[in-house]
PDB file of C-alpha atoms in Angstrom:
ATOM      1  CA  MET A   1     176.176 112.238 114.517  1.00  0.00           C
ATOM      2  CA  TYR A   2     176.361 115.338 112.003  1.00  0.00           C
ATOM      3  CA  ILE A   3     176.216 112.868 109.079  1.00  0.00           C
ATOM      4  CA  THR A   4     173.186 110.665 111.113  1.00  0.00           C
ATOM      5  CA  MET A   5     171.493 113.967 110.881  1.00  0.00           C
ATOM      6  CA  GLN A   6     171.784 114.773 107.389  1.00  0.00           C
ATOM      7  CA  VAL A   7     170.725 111.623 106.647  1.00  0.00           C
ATOM      8  CA  PHE A   8     167.621 111.920 108.895  1.00  0.00           C
ATOM      9  CA  VAL A   9     166.832 115.684 107.316  1.00  0.00           C
ATOM     10  CA  TYR A  10     167.322 113.944 103.905  1.00  0.00           C
ATOM     11  CA  ILE A  11     164.882 111.315 104.416  1.00  0.00           C
ATOM     12  CA  SER A  12     162.546 113.265 106.034  1.00  0.00           C
ATOM     13  CA  ALA A  13     162.016 115.822 103.142  1.00  0.00           C
ATOM     14  CA  LEU A  14     162.398 112.907 100.434  1.00  0.00           C
ATOM     15  CA  VAL A  15     159.455 111.526 102.618  1.00  0.00           C
ATOM     16  CA  CYS A  16     157.430 114.842 102.063  1.00  0.00           C
ATOM     17  CA  ILE A  17     157.829 114.797  98.638  1.00  0.00           C
ATOM     18  CA  SER A  18     157.177 111.398  98.168  1.00  0.00           C
ATOM     19  CA  ARG A  19     153.840 111.595  99.814  1.00  0.00           C
ATOM     20  CA  ALA A  20     152.995 114.591  97.533  1.00  0.00           C
ATOM     21  CA  TYR A  21     153.650 112.586  94.463  1.00  0.00           C
ATOM     22  CA  LYS A  22     152.346 109.186  96.296  1.00  0.00           C
ATOM     23  CA  SER A  23     155.637 107.261  95.405  1.00  0.00           C
ATOM     24  CA  SER A  24     158.108 106.193  97.671  1.00  0.00           C
ATOM     25  CA  PRO A  25     161.565 108.199  98.312  1.00  0.00           C
ATOM     26  CA  TYR A  26     163.495 105.006  97.178  1.00  0.00           C
ATOM     27  CA  SER A  27     161.285 104.883  94.245  1.00  0.00           C
ATOM     28  CA  ILE A  28     162.295 108.539  93.417  1.00  0.00           C
ATOM     29  CA  ILE A  29     165.678 108.444  93.625  1.00  0.00           C
ATOM     30  CA  GLU A  30     166.099 104.706  92.140  1.00  0.00           C
ATOM     31  CA  SER A  31     164.556 105.934  88.709  1.00  0.00           C
ATOM     32  CA  ARG A  32     166.294 109.015  88.198  1.00  0.00           C
ATOM     33  CA  LEU A  33     169.484 107.243  88.663  1.00  0.00           C
ATOM     34  CA  CYS A  34     168.422 104.432  86.510  1.00  0.00           C
ATOM     35  CA  GLU A  35     167.170 106.826  83.681  1.00  0.00           C
ATOM     36  CA  SER A  36     170.645 109.088  83.849  1.00  0.00           C
ATOM     37  CA  ILE A  37     172.887 106.058  83.555  1.00  0.00           C
ATOM     38  CA  THR A  38     171.230 104.502  80.913  1.00  0.00           C
ATOM     39  CA  GLU A  39     170.349 107.541  79.272  1.00  0.00           C
ATOM     40  CA  PRO A  40     173.154 110.009  80.510  1.00  0.00           C
ATOM     41  CA  GLN A  41     172.596 113.758  79.399  1.00  0.00           C
ATOM     42  CA  GLU A  42     175.540 116.196  78.922  1.00  0.00           C
ATOM     43  CA  GLY A  43     176.782 117.790  82.354  1.00  0.00           C
ATOM     44  CA  ARG A  44     174.366 115.939  85.160  1.00  0.00           C
ATOM     45  CA  GLY A  45     177.398 113.912  86.338  1.00  0.00           C
ATOM     46  CA  ALA A  46     177.536 116.182  89.499  1.00  0.00           C
ATOM     47  CA  SER A  47     174.004 115.432  90.302  1.00  0.00           C
ATOM     48  CA  VAL A  48     174.127 111.923  88.922  1.00  0.00           C
ATOM     49  CA  MET A  49     176.953 111.389  91.996  1.00  0.00           C
ATOM     50  CA  THR A  50     174.880 113.341  94.705  1.00  0.00           C
ATOM     51  CA  ASP A  51     171.819 110.899  93.841  1.00  0.00           C
ATOM     52  CA  LEU A  52     174.084 108.173  94.229  1.00  0.00           C
ATOM     53  CA  LEU A  53     175.353 108.948  97.504  1.00  0.00           C
ATOM     54  CA  ASN A  54     172.347 109.982  98.494  1.00  0.00           C
ATOM     55  CA  TYR A  55     170.705 106.753  97.704  1.00  0.00           C
ATOM     56  CA  TYR A  56     173.600 104.843  99.690  1.00  0.00           C
ATOM     57  CA  TYR A  57     172.739 106.708 102.761  1.00  0.00           C
ATOM     58  CA  PHE A  58     168.891 106.109 102.173  1.00  0.00           C
ATOM     59  CA  LEU A  59     170.320 102.635 102.199  1.00  0.00           C
ATOM     60  CA  GLU A  60     172.649 103.050 105.162  1.00  0.00           C
ATOM     61  CA  ALA A  61     169.736 104.815 107.363  1.00  0.00           C
ATOM     62  CA  ILE A  62     167.385 101.452 106.566  1.00  0.00           C
ATOM     63  CA  LYS A  63     170.675  99.416 108.095  1.00  0.00           C
ATOM     64  CA  GLU A  64     170.760 101.617 110.935  1.00  0.00           C
ATOM     65  CA  MET A  65     166.783 101.251 111.614  1.00  0.00           C
ATOM     66  CA  ILE A  66     166.456  97.726 111.308  1.00  0.00           C
ATOM     67  CA  GLU A  67     169.824  97.124 113.773  1.00  0.00           C
ATOM     68  CA  ASP A  68     168.035  99.504 116.247  1.00  0.00           C
ATOM     69  CA  GLY A  69     165.275  97.295 116.023  1.00  0.00           C
ATOM     70  CA  GLU A  70     162.809  99.573 114.538  1.00  0.00           C
ATOM     71  CA  VAL A  71     160.183  98.226 112.506  1.00  0.00           C
ATOM     72  CA  LYS A  72     160.119 100.916 109.751  1.00  0.00           C
ATOM     73  CA  GLY A  73     163.442  99.939 108.986  1.00  0.00           C
ATOM     74  CA  ARG A  74     162.344  96.216 108.209  1.00  0.00           C
ATOM     75  CA  ASN A  75     159.556  97.585 106.052  1.00  0.00           C
ATOM     76  CA  MET A  76     161.253  99.741 103.895  1.00  0.00           C
ATOM     77  CA  LEU A  77     163.427  96.729 103.298  1.00  0.00           C
ATOM     78  CA  ARG A  78     160.379  94.416 102.143  1.00  0.00           C
ATOM     79  CA  PHE A  79     159.152  97.365 100.214  1.00  0.00           C
ATOM     80  CA  ILE A  80     162.758  97.036  97.981  1.00  0.00           C
ATOM     81  CA  GLY A  81     162.362  93.322  98.225  1.00  0.00           C
ATOM     82  CA  ARG A  82     164.543  90.104  97.829  1.00  0.00           C
ATOM     83  CA  ASP A  83     165.815  90.743  94.232  1.00  0.00           C
ATOM     84  CA  GLY A  84     167.445  94.430  95.578  1.00  0.00           C
ATOM     85  CA  PRO A  85     167.462  97.975  94.293  1.00  0.00           C
ATOM     86  CA  ALA A  86     166.949  97.804  90.240  1.00  0.00           C
ATOM     87  CA  LEU A  87     170.057 100.328  90.420  1.00  0.00           C
ATOM     88  CA  LEU A  88     172.028  97.241  90.959  1.00  0.00           C
ATOM     89  CA  LYS A  89     171.050  95.672  87.721  1.00  0.00           C
ATOM     90  CA  VAL A  90     171.213  98.183  85.221  1.00  0.00           C
ATOM     91  CA  LYS A  91     173.968  98.200  82.750  1.00  0.00           C
ATOM     92  CA  TYR A  92     175.613 100.897  81.829  1.00  0.00           C
ATOM     93  CA  ASP A  93     178.556 101.966  79.345  1.00  0.00           C
ATOM     94  CA  HIS A  94     181.470 103.542  81.069  1.00  0.00           C
ATOM     95  CA  LYS A  95     182.865 105.400  78.063  1.00  0.00           C
ATOM     96  CA  LEU A  96     179.565 107.054  77.523  1.00  0.00           C
ATOM     97  CA  LEU A  97     179.183 108.067  81.260  1.00  0.00           C
ATOM     98  CA  GLN A  98     182.677 109.633  81.192  1.00  0.00           C
ATOM     99  CA  LYS A  99     182.099 111.343  78.337  1.00  0.00           C
ATOM    100  CA  LYS A 100     178.259 112.609  78.766  1.00  0.00           C
ATOM    101  CA  PHE A 101     179.294 113.781  82.048  1.00  0.00           C
ATOM    102  CA  GLN A 102     182.886 115.209  81.674  1.00  0.00           C
ATOM    103  CA  TRP A 103     184.333 112.669  83.932  1.00  0.00           C
ATOM    104  CA  GLY A 104     188.101 112.241  84.529  1.00  0.00           C
ATOM    105  CA  GLU A 105     188.792 108.881  85.728  1.00  0.00           C
ATOM    106  CA  GLU A 106     188.827 109.821  89.128  1.00  0.00           C
ATOM    107  CA  GLU A 107     185.076 110.465  88.655  1.00  0.00           C
ATOM    108  CA  LEU A 108     184.504 107.510  86.821  1.00  0.00           C
ATOM    109  CA  PHE A 109     186.733 105.294  89.821  1.00  0.00           C
ATOM    110  CA  LEU A 110     184.293 107.071  92.433  1.00  0.00           C
ATOM    111  CA  PHE A 111     181.125 106.291  90.532  1.00  0.00           C
ATOM    112  CA  ASN A 112     181.907 102.685  90.252  1.00  0.00           C
ATOM    113  CA  ARG A 113     183.228 102.371  93.966  1.00  0.00           C
ATOM    114  CA  THR A 114     180.242 103.679  95.293  1.00  0.00           C
ATOM    115  CA  LEU A 115     178.057 101.256  93.047  1.00  0.00           C
ATOM    116  CA  ARG A 116     180.533  98.441  94.761  1.00  0.00           C
ATOM    117  CA  LYS A 117     179.758  99.958  98.244  1.00  0.00           C
ATOM    118  CA  LEU A 118     176.068  99.791  97.545  1.00  0.00           C
ATOM    119  CA  LYS A 119     176.011  96.209  96.429  1.00  0.00           C
ATOM    120  CA  GLU A 120     177.757  94.865  99.579  1.00  0.00           C
ATOM    121  CA  LEU A 121     175.716  97.126 101.425  1.00  0.00           C
ATOM    122  CA  TRP A 122     172.577  95.351  99.948  1.00  0.00           C
ATOM    123  CA  ILE A 123     174.078  92.095 100.513  1.00  0.00           C
ATOM    124  CA  LYS A 124     174.562  93.246 104.566  1.00  0.00           C
ATOM    125  CA  LEU A 125     170.850  94.003 104.246  1.00  0.00           C
ATOM    126  CA  LEU A 126     169.949  90.481 102.758  1.00  0.00           C
ATOM    127  CA  ASP A 127     171.382  89.129 105.490  1.00  0.00           C
ATOM    128  CA  MET A 128     168.791  90.922 107.849  1.00  0.00           C
ATOM    129  CA  PHE A 129     165.954  90.104 105.539  1.00  0.00           C
TER     130      PHE A 129
END
């Protein structure tokens, strides 16, 4: 319940921000992540992990909306499109991320595991398309 409330508050905040910038919350997180992963900047490792986890929760919230029969969830899924999130197609250099973000093996493992979980979640969402 607590995590669901956090996700709701987070998505609500993103929706407000996105309306102000005339962009979707999905696009804001995704573009920031894609840029951070392809052109890593020193010291941004923590914010990348935070964005990555928030992105996962965003997709998880879409899944929950669809499971609850909410039309908004299906609309959000259509916005992403069948090709899926661009984030899952980004090529990145593990060693460069580790160096720039000053990550140890554990942080790199968590990053890769979260990306893998995102891919698995996307496959589940595709089945709901």
